[in-house]
């Protein structure tokens, strides 16, 4: 190698040295700089996604705690049947039969507006901390009305 180097003239030696320098820069860029840069961009993207997730969790945690506080702090609460009766009356629904079943309550309604029934069920879930375990509906002769054969509700 030394003999080869010695036989090169000055211009060729400078060219080999400059090409070696360019080659070292090329290797440094491809093996060190570019991967670091790519990983930095990926890390920034991941951080942004994690911050967005944290914001969502904090917002929804506060919302959940507010709903939980409202449902526990509701002075109008009472038993499952009293909650169902009170809210059904507020939503202009007429309950034909109620039957307690352990910690659950089964409810029957002869005719009800489907949209009014959905508003009532949403109110029970979001404001009264009740959940629908099972529901059996049939349509009636009138459009937009349903018959609730069986609605099983329980406390969350």
N, CA, C and O of each residue as an XYZ file, in Angstrom:
624
protein
N       0.826     -1.178      0.000
C       0.000      0.000      0.000
C       0.880      1.254      0.000
O       0.595      2.236     -0.686
N       1.966      1.190      0.797
C       2.867      2.325      0.867
C       3.552      2.566     -0.475
O       3.783      3.711     -0.864
N       3.876      1.484     -1.179
C       4.516      1.625     -2.488
C       3.545      2.255     -3.481
O       3.926      3.096     -4.294
N       2.311      1.842     -3.402
C       1.289      2.417     -4.300
C       1.160      3.901     -4.026
O       1.077      4.703     -4.956
N       1.142      4.273     -2.745
C       0.996      5.681     -2.371
C       2.189      6.497     -2.871
O       2.024      7.626     -3.332
N       3.340      5.945     -2.780
C       4.541      6.672     -3.185
C       4.602      6.895     -4.691
O       5.180      7.886     -5.138
N       4.031      6.014     -5.469
C       4.095      6.170     -6.922
C       3.094      7.192     -7.452
O       3.191      7.598     -8.610
N       2.120      7.622     -6.619
C       1.142      8.631     -7.059
C       1.773     10.004     -7.077
O       2.614     10.321     -6.236
N       1.355     10.840     -8.062
C       1.845     12.201     -8.075
C       1.018     13.054     -7.107
O       0.047     12.561     -6.533
N       1.378     14.293     -6.923
C       0.759     15.187     -5.931
C      -0.737     15.358     -6.187
O      -1.531     15.295     -5.248
N      -1.128     15.569     -7.423
C      -2.560     15.760     -7.750
C      -3.352     14.512     -7.401
O      -4.449     14.617     -6.853
N      -2.830     13.343     -7.703
C      -3.528     12.096     -7.401
C      -3.617     11.879     -5.898
O      -4.635     11.402     -5.397
N      -2.548     12.230     -5.171
C      -2.582     12.109     -3.716
C      -3.658     13.024     -3.122
O      -4.400     12.614     -2.230
N      -3.738     14.236     -3.609
C      -4.778     15.172     -3.128
C      -6.168     14.644     -3.468
O      -7.089     14.735     -2.657
N      -6.313     14.094     -4.667
C      -7.600     13.535     -5.080
C      -7.985     12.345     -4.198
O      -9.141     12.237     -3.787
N      -7.046     11.458     -3.902
C      -7.327     10.305     -3.035
C      -7.686     10.777     -1.629
O      -8.626     10.263     -1.023
N      -6.942     11.754     -1.107
C      -7.221     12.285      0.232
C      -8.610     12.936      0.265
O      -9.389     12.697      1.188
N      -8.913     13.758     -0.746
C     -10.240     14.408     -0.765
C     -11.354     13.392     -0.942
O     -12.413     13.535     -0.330
N     -11.145     12.362     -1.768
C     -12.172     11.319     -1.927
C     -12.336     10.525     -0.631
O     -13.449     10.144     -0.270
N     -11.226     10.277      0.064
C     -11.298      9.613      1.371
C     -12.094     10.442      2.362
O     -12.906      9.917      3.123
N     -11.846     11.759      2.340
C     -12.581     12.660      3.226
C     -14.076     12.656      2.879
O     -14.918     12.598      3.776
N     -14.409     12.717      1.585
C     -15.810     12.673      1.144
C     -16.440     11.336      1.547
O     -17.588     11.292      1.989
N     -15.683     10.250      1.390
C     -16.176      8.928      1.757
C     -16.456      8.853      3.267
O     -17.478      8.304      3.679
N     -15.564      9.398      4.079
C     -15.768      9.404      5.536
C     -16.997     10.237      5.895
O     -17.780      9.843      6.760
N     -17.173     11.383      5.240
C     -18.364     12.212      5.483
C     -19.620     11.452      5.063
O     -20.628     11.475      5.770
N     -19.560     10.780      3.915
C     -20.704      9.994      3.436
C     -21.058      8.892      4.437
O     -22.232      8.717      4.762
N     -20.078      8.159      4.924
C     -20.309      7.097      5.909
C     -20.863      7.683      7.206
O     -21.811      7.142      7.774
N     -20.279      8.784      7.677
C     -20.765      9.437      8.896
C     -22.220      9.861      8.742
O     -23.037      9.650      9.639
N     -22.534     10.458      7.601
C     -23.908     10.917      7.360
C     -24.878      9.745      7.345
O     -25.922      9.812      7.994
N     -24.564      8.669      6.621
C     -25.489      7.543      6.478
C     -25.565      6.655      7.713
O     -26.617      6.082      7.996
N     -24.473      6.532      8.447
C     -24.480      5.636      9.598
C     -24.740      6.332     10.926
O     -25.149      5.677     11.884
N     -24.515      7.633     11.010
C     -24.680      8.330     12.281
C     -25.735      9.440     12.187
O     -26.747      9.406     12.886
N     -25.486     10.410     11.324
C     -26.325     11.605     11.296
C     -27.770     11.312     10.876
O     -28.700     11.696     11.586
N     -27.973     10.646      9.750
C     -29.331     10.397      9.246
C     -30.158      9.537     10.209
O     -31.313      9.882     10.460
N     -29.631      8.433     10.762
C     -30.429      7.670     11.740
C     -30.785      8.483     12.980
O     -31.895      8.372     13.502
N     -29.840      9.306     13.454
C     -30.155     10.161     14.608
C     -31.254     11.157     14.267
O     -32.166     11.383     15.062
N     -31.163     11.742     13.098
C     -32.168     12.705     12.657
C     -33.544     12.035     12.519
O     -34.552     12.575     12.974
N     -33.572     10.865     11.891
C     -34.840     10.135     11.739
C     -35.441      9.776     13.091
O     -36.644      9.926     13.305
N     -34.595      9.300     13.999
C     -35.091      8.938     15.327
C     -35.579     10.158     16.099
O     -36.530     10.062     16.874
N     -34.944     11.287     15.895
C     -35.394     12.517     16.538
C     -36.774     12.922     16.036
O     -37.629     13.317     16.828
N     -36.998     12.829     14.739
C     -38.310     13.154     14.163
C     -39.371     12.189     14.694
O     -40.465     12.605     15.074
N     -39.034     10.891     14.717
C     -39.981      9.903     15.240
C     -40.284     10.150     16.708
O     -41.427     10.007     17.139
N     -39.275     10.516     17.471
C     -39.474     10.791     18.896
C     -40.369     12.010     19.097
O     -41.217     12.021     19.989
N     -40.182     13.034     18.269
C     -41.040     14.224     18.373
C     -42.485     13.877     18.029
O     -43.405     14.347     18.698
N     -42.700     13.063     16.998
C     -44.048     12.640     16.631
C     -44.680     11.824     17.750
O     -45.845     12.020     18.095
N     -43.905     10.918     18.307
C     -44.421     10.083     19.401
C     -44.760     10.946     20.609
O     -45.782     10.728     21.259
N     -43.921     11.914     20.911
C     -44.183     12.821     22.022
C     -45.473     13.605     21.790
O     -46.273     13.770     22.711
N     -45.675     14.082     20.579
C     -46.903     14.822     20.264
C     -48.128     13.928     20.441
O     -49.140     14.363     20.990
N     -48.039     12.667     19.973
C     -49.165     11.738     20.145
C     -49.417     11.445     21.626
O     -50.567     11.377     22.061
N     -48.357     11.275     22.386
C     -48.499     10.988     23.817
C     -49.082     12.194     24.557
O     -49.885     12.031     25.475
N     -48.681     13.391     24.162
C     -49.244     14.595     24.782
C     -50.727     14.733     24.452
O     -51.523     15.124     25.306
N     -51.094     14.414     23.225
C     -52.509     14.459     22.846
C     -53.300     13.423     23.643
O     -54.409     13.705     24.096
N     -52.745     12.245     23.813
C     -53.411     11.211     24.606
C     -53.540     11.644     26.053
O     -54.583     11.430     26.670
N     -52.497     12.251     26.606
C     -52.555     12.735     27.984
C     -53.632     13.798     28.146
O     -54.374     13.791     29.128
N     -53.718     14.702     27.193
C     -54.754     15.739     27.239
C     -56.139     15.113     27.203
O     -57.030     15.513     27.953
N     -56.316     14.131     26.330
C     -57.613     13.454     26.239
C     -57.939     12.747     27.549
O     -59.073     12.818     28.022
N     -56.967     12.070     28.138
C     -57.198     11.346     29.392
C     -57.536     12.323     30.513
O     -58.453     12.073     31.295
N     -56.806     13.428     30.599
C     -57.080     14.402     31.653
C     -58.477     14.989     31.487
O     -59.219     15.107     32.462
N     -58.844     15.358     30.258
C     -60.173     15.916     30.020
C     -61.265     14.923     30.369
O     -62.239     15.276     31.035
N     -61.112     13.690     29.925
C     -62.150     12.701     30.175
C     -62.150     12.215     31.613
O     -63.191     11.784     32.109
N     -61.023     12.270     32.292
C     -60.999     11.928     33.712
C     -61.785     12.961     34.497
O     -62.573     12.617     35.378
N     -61.572     14.211     34.177
C     -62.328     15.268     34.852
C     -63.821     15.119     34.564
O     -64.651     15.284     35.458
N     -64.154     14.810     33.326
C     -65.561     14.614     32.952
C     -66.152     13.412     33.688
O     -67.275     13.477     34.188
N     -65.401     12.327     33.753
C     -65.864     11.121     34.441
C     -66.069     11.394     35.919
O     -67.080     10.981     36.488
N     -65.126     12.084     36.553
C     -65.265     12.384     37.970
C     -66.447     13.300     38.232
O     -67.118     13.168     39.255
N     -66.712     14.232     37.313
C     -67.869     15.112     37.465
C     -69.164     14.311     37.368
O     -70.082     14.510     38.164
N     -69.239     13.413     36.401
C     -70.439     12.583     36.252
C     -70.602     11.682     37.464
O     -71.709     11.509     37.973
N     -69.499     11.109     37.925
C     -69.538     10.229     39.093
C     -69.996     11.004     40.325
O     -70.802     10.511     41.114
N     -69.473     12.230     40.486
C     -69.857     13.065     41.613
C     -71.337     13.432     41.530
O     -72.047     13.413     42.535
N     -71.794     13.764     40.323
C     -73.201     14.121     40.145
C     -74.118     12.941     40.424
O     -75.181     13.104     41.023
N     -73.712     11.756     39.992
C     -74.589     10.604     40.193
C     -74.617     10.180     41.651
O     -75.651      9.719     42.132
N     -73.487     10.326     42.380
C     -73.469      9.975     43.803
C     -74.093     11.073     44.650
O     -74.727     10.802     45.670
N     -73.908     12.297     44.224
C     -74.399     13.413     45.014
C     -75.838     13.777     44.713
O     -76.342     14.770     45.236
N     -76.509     13.001     43.887
C     -77.885     13.302     43.517
C     -78.800     13.010     44.695
O     -78.994     11.852     45.064
N     -79.358     14.051     45.282
C     -80.219     13.911     46.448
C     -81.560     13.282     46.075
O     -82.246     12.726     46.933
N     -81.934     13.369     44.803
C     -83.219     12.822     44.379
C     -83.140     11.317     44.208
O     -84.186     10.684     44.071
N     -81.964     10.707     44.207
C     -81.705      9.293     43.967
C     -82.805      8.359     44.436
O     -83.893      8.349     43.859
N     -82.547      7.587     45.453
C     -83.520      6.660     45.982
C     -83.345      5.276     45.400
O     -82.301      4.929     44.848
N     -84.394      4.507     45.542
C     -84.331      3.132     45.056
C     -84.400      3.102     43.533
O     -84.723      4.095     42.881
N     -84.089      1.946     43.001
C     -84.102      1.764     41.552
C     -85.493      2.027     40.991
O     -85.629      2.693     39.965
N     -86.512      1.516     41.642
C     -87.880      1.702     41.138
C     -88.318      3.162     41.228
O     -89.032      3.645     40.349
N     -87.895      3.876     42.290
C     -88.290      5.288     42.390
C     -87.591      6.131     41.326
O     -88.188      7.052     40.770
N     -86.329      5.817     41.046
C     -85.610      6.535     39.984
C     -86.293      6.295     38.641
O     -86.509      7.238     37.879
N     -86.631      5.048     38.347
C     -87.273      4.708     37.076
C     -88.625      5.386     36.964
O     -88.943      5.945     35.914
N     -89.438      5.353     38.026
C     -90.753      6.007     38.002
C     -90.626      7.510     37.778
O     -91.312      8.080     36.930
N     -89.746      8.145     38.543
C     -89.591      9.594     38.456
C     -89.135     10.017     37.062
O     -89.699     10.941     36.475
N     -88.117      9.344     36.534
C     -87.593      9.747     35.232
C     -88.539      9.383     34.090
O     -88.600     10.095     33.087
N     -89.271      8.291     34.233
C     -90.251      7.927     33.201
C     -91.332      8.993     33.119
O     -91.751      9.371     32.025
N     -91.785      9.479     34.267
C     -92.790     10.550     34.277
C     -92.238     11.827     33.646
O     -92.956     12.535     32.940
N     -90.972     12.119     33.901
C     -90.359     13.311     33.318
C     -90.282     13.205     31.797
O     -90.336     14.220     31.102
N     -90.158     11.994     31.280
C     -90.050     11.784     29.837
C     -91.382     11.354     29.199
O     -91.396     10.836     28.083
N     -92.478     11.567     29.898
C     -93.826     11.246     29.410
C     -93.950      9.786     28.969
O     -94.526      9.495     27.920
N     -93.408      8.875     29.772
C     -93.535      7.450     29.502
C     -94.392      6.824     30.599
O     -94.249      7.153     31.776
N     -95.279      5.924     30.200
C     -96.155      5.265     31.151
C     -95.710      3.822     31.320
O     -95.773      3.016     30.392
N     -95.263      3.521     32.525
C     -94.808      2.165     32.831
C     -96.025      1.342     33.225
O     -96.793      1.752     34.095
N     -96.211      0.181     32.593
C     -97.360     -0.670     32.904
C     -97.048     -1.681     33.997
O     -97.938     -2.110     34.731
N     -95.766     -2.062     34.101
C     -95.416     -3.056     35.105
C     -93.932     -2.943     35.434
O     -93.103     -2.694     34.559
N     -93.612     -3.131     36.725
C     -92.226     -3.189     37.182
C     -92.088     -4.388     38.104
O     -92.976     -4.698     38.899
N     -90.950     -5.049     37.974
C     -90.726     -6.214     38.820
C     -89.259     -6.245     39.246
O     -88.369     -6.375     38.406
N     -89.006     -6.126     40.564
C     -87.624     -6.235     41.026
C     -87.106     -7.660     40.819
O     -87.847     -8.634     40.955
N     -85.831     -7.755     40.491
C     -85.235     -9.063     40.280
C     -83.803     -9.001     40.809
O     -82.867     -8.714     40.063
N     -83.643     -9.272     42.109
C     -82.340     -9.133     42.749
C     -81.948     -7.668     42.791
O     -82.687     -6.840     43.325
N     -80.786     -7.340     42.231
C     -80.340     -5.942     42.157
C     -80.828     -5.250     40.897
O     -80.545     -4.071     40.686
N     -81.555     -5.967     40.064
C     -82.059     -5.432     38.803
C     -83.539     -5.096     38.929
O     -84.199     -5.441     39.909
N     -84.029     -4.420     37.916
C     -85.451     -4.085     37.846
C     -85.909     -4.330     36.415
O     -85.291     -3.852     35.464
N     -86.997     -5.079     36.271
C     -87.567     -5.296     34.949
C     -88.763     -4.370     34.781
O     -89.586     -4.205     35.682
N     -88.830     -3.767     33.587
C     -89.849     -2.765     33.304
C     -90.559     -3.149     32.015
O     -89.931     -3.614     31.064
N     -91.892     -2.947     31.990
C     -92.693     -3.160     30.788
C     -93.423     -1.859     30.477
O     -93.942     -1.195     31.375
N     -93.457     -1.504     29.192
C     -94.172     -0.310     28.728
C     -94.989     -0.727     27.518
O     -94.453     -1.300     26.570
N     -96.313     -0.435     27.548
C     -97.183     -0.848     26.439
C     -96.849     -0.116     25.152
O     -96.529     -0.748     24.145
N     -96.920      1.213     25.173
C     -96.569      1.973     23.971
C     -95.744      3.187     24.383
O     -96.000      3.834     25.399
N     -94.755      3.464     23.562
C     -93.902      4.628     23.819
C     -93.293      5.073     22.499
O     -93.027      4.265     21.609
N     -93.082      6.368     22.397
C     -92.375      6.900     21.240
C     -90.941      6.381     21.300
O     -90.287      6.441     22.342
N     -90.472      5.876     20.179
C     -89.130      5.295     20.158
C     -88.071      6.328     20.529
O     -87.163      6.033     21.307
N     -88.180      7.534     19.980
C     -87.181      8.561     20.292
C     -87.273      8.969     21.763
O     -86.249      9.204     22.403
N     -88.489      9.054     22.301
C     -88.645      9.412     23.707
C     -88.042      8.325     24.602
O     -87.430      8.622     25.627
N     -88.222      7.072     24.202
C     -87.644      5.956     24.942
C     -86.117      6.044     24.922
O     -85.473      5.811     25.945
N     -85.530      6.378     23.763
C     -84.075      6.508     23.676
C     -83.564      7.660     24.540
O     -82.526      7.534     25.190
N     -84.292      8.788     24.550
C     -83.891      9.903     25.403
C     -83.939      9.495     26.873
O     -83.057      9.860     27.650
N     -84.953      8.749     27.248
C     -85.086      8.297     28.632
C     -83.940      7.356     29.013
O     -83.349      7.493     30.084
N     -83.633      6.408     28.139
C     -82.551      5.461     28.423
C     -81.200      6.184     28.500
O     -80.356      5.843     29.329
N     -81.004      7.175     27.640
C     -79.765      7.946     27.693
C     -79.678      8.732     28.995
O     -78.604      8.836     29.587
N     -80.799      9.285     29.440
C     -80.838     10.012     30.709
C     -80.523      9.077     31.874
O     -79.776      9.444     32.780
N     -81.088      7.877     31.854
C     -80.814      6.911     32.918
C     -79.336      6.558     32.968
O     -78.761      6.442     34.050
N     -78.722      6.389     31.812
C     -77.314      6.003     31.767
C     -76.391      7.144     32.180
O     -75.456      6.934     32.953
N     -76.642      8.346     31.677
C     -75.701      9.434     31.916
C     -75.954     10.197     33.207
O     -75.006     10.703     33.808
N     -77.200     10.296     33.651
C     -77.503     11.122     34.823
C     -77.854     10.324     36.073
O     -77.659     10.813     37.186
N     -78.359      9.128     35.916
C     -78.842      8.362     37.068
C     -77.968      7.154     37.376
O     -78.272      6.405     38.304
N     -76.902      6.946     36.633
C     -75.956      5.832     36.840
C     -76.662      4.478     36.764
O     -76.397      3.582     37.566
N     -77.553      4.343     35.800
C     -78.213      3.060     35.549
C     -77.765      2.556     34.186
O     -77.410      3.338     33.305
N     -77.788      1.252     34.028
C     -77.443      0.690     32.720
C     -78.497     -0.309     32.292
O     -79.161     -0.939     33.115
N     -78.631     -0.437     30.992
C     -79.566     -1.378     30.402
C     -78.839     -2.705     30.258
O     -77.838     -2.803     29.547
N     -79.351     -3.724     30.938
C     -78.754     -5.053     30.807
C     -79.373     -5.815     29.640
O     -78.682     -6.532     28.918
N     -80.678     -5.653     29.465
C     -81.368     -6.342     28.366
C     -82.605     -5.537     27.997
O     -83.217     -4.882     28.840
N     -82.957     -5.602     26.725
C     -84.160     -4.914     26.268
C     -84.792     -5.734     25.149
O     -84.098     -6.283     24.293
N     -86.102     -5.806     25.170
C     -86.845     -6.531     24.145
C     -87.955     -5.606     23.657
O     -88.882     -5.290     24.403
N     -87.857     -5.175     22.408
C     -88.809     -4.225     21.831
C     -89.568     -4.870     20.683
O     -89.053     -5.751     19.994
N     -90.790     -4.419     20.492
C     -91.549     -4.769     19.288
C     -92.200     -3.495     18.776
O     -92.466     -2.562     19.534
N     -92.452     -3.479     17.469
C     -93.109     -2.292     16.922
C     -94.625     -2.427     17.086
O     -95.154     -3.527     17.247
N     -95.298     -1.294     17.041
C     -96.761     -1.265     17.168
C     -97.357     -0.892     15.824
O     -96.642     -0.732     14.834
N     -98.664     -0.756     15.802
C     -99.351     -0.406     14.558
C     -99.013      1.017     14.116
O     -99.033      1.315     12.922
N     -98.708      1.885     15.054
C     -98.409      3.278     14.735
C     -96.918      3.449     14.464
O     -96.080      2.876     15.161
N     -96.604      4.227     13.464
C     -95.204      4.465     13.095
C     -94.513      5.270     14.192
O     -95.084      6.227     14.715
N     -93.298      4.891     14.536
C     -92.523      5.626     15.522
C     -92.775      5.217     16.948
O     -92.170      5.765     17.869
N     -93.669      4.251     17.149
C     -93.955      3.785     18.501
C     -93.531      2.344     18.655
O     -93.568      1.559     17.707
N     -93.124      2.008     19.879
C     -92.693      0.646     20.177
C     -93.354      0.171     21.463
O     -93.875      0.957     22.254
N     -93.314     -1.128     21.639
C     -93.786     -1.749     22.879
C     -92.548     -2.358     23.536
O     -91.804     -3.110     22.908
N     -92.344     -2.026     24.789
C     -91.215     -2.575     25.535
C     -91.722     -3.821     26.246
O     -92.427     -3.733     27.251
N     -91.360     -4.971     25.718
C     -91.779     -6.231     26.331
C     -91.023     -6.481     27.626
O     -91.585     -6.936     28.622
N     -89.725     -6.170     27.584
C     -88.923     -6.348     28.795
C     -87.709     -5.441     28.712
O     -86.982     -5.433     27.718
N     -87.507     -4.678     29.779
C     -86.352     -3.816     29.910
C     -85.733     -4.108     31.270
O     -86.366     -3.891     32.303
N     -84.506     -4.596     31.272
C     -83.839     -4.934     32.530
C     -82.790     -3.882     32.824
O     -81.846     -3.695     32.057
N     -82.968     -3.187     33.962
C     -82.073     -2.105     34.359
C     -81.349     -2.482     35.640
O     -81.865     -3.228     36.472
N     -80.146     -1.953     35.778
C     -79.395     -2.152     37.033
C     -78.533     -0.932     37.287
O     -78.264     -0.145     36.380
N     -78.102     -0.784     38.538
C     -77.209      0.319     38.881
C     -75.814     -0.024     38.427
O     -75.404     -1.185     38.449
N     -75.080      1.003     38.010
C     -73.694      0.796     37.544
C     -72.795      0.560     38.749
O     -71.590      0.363     38.591
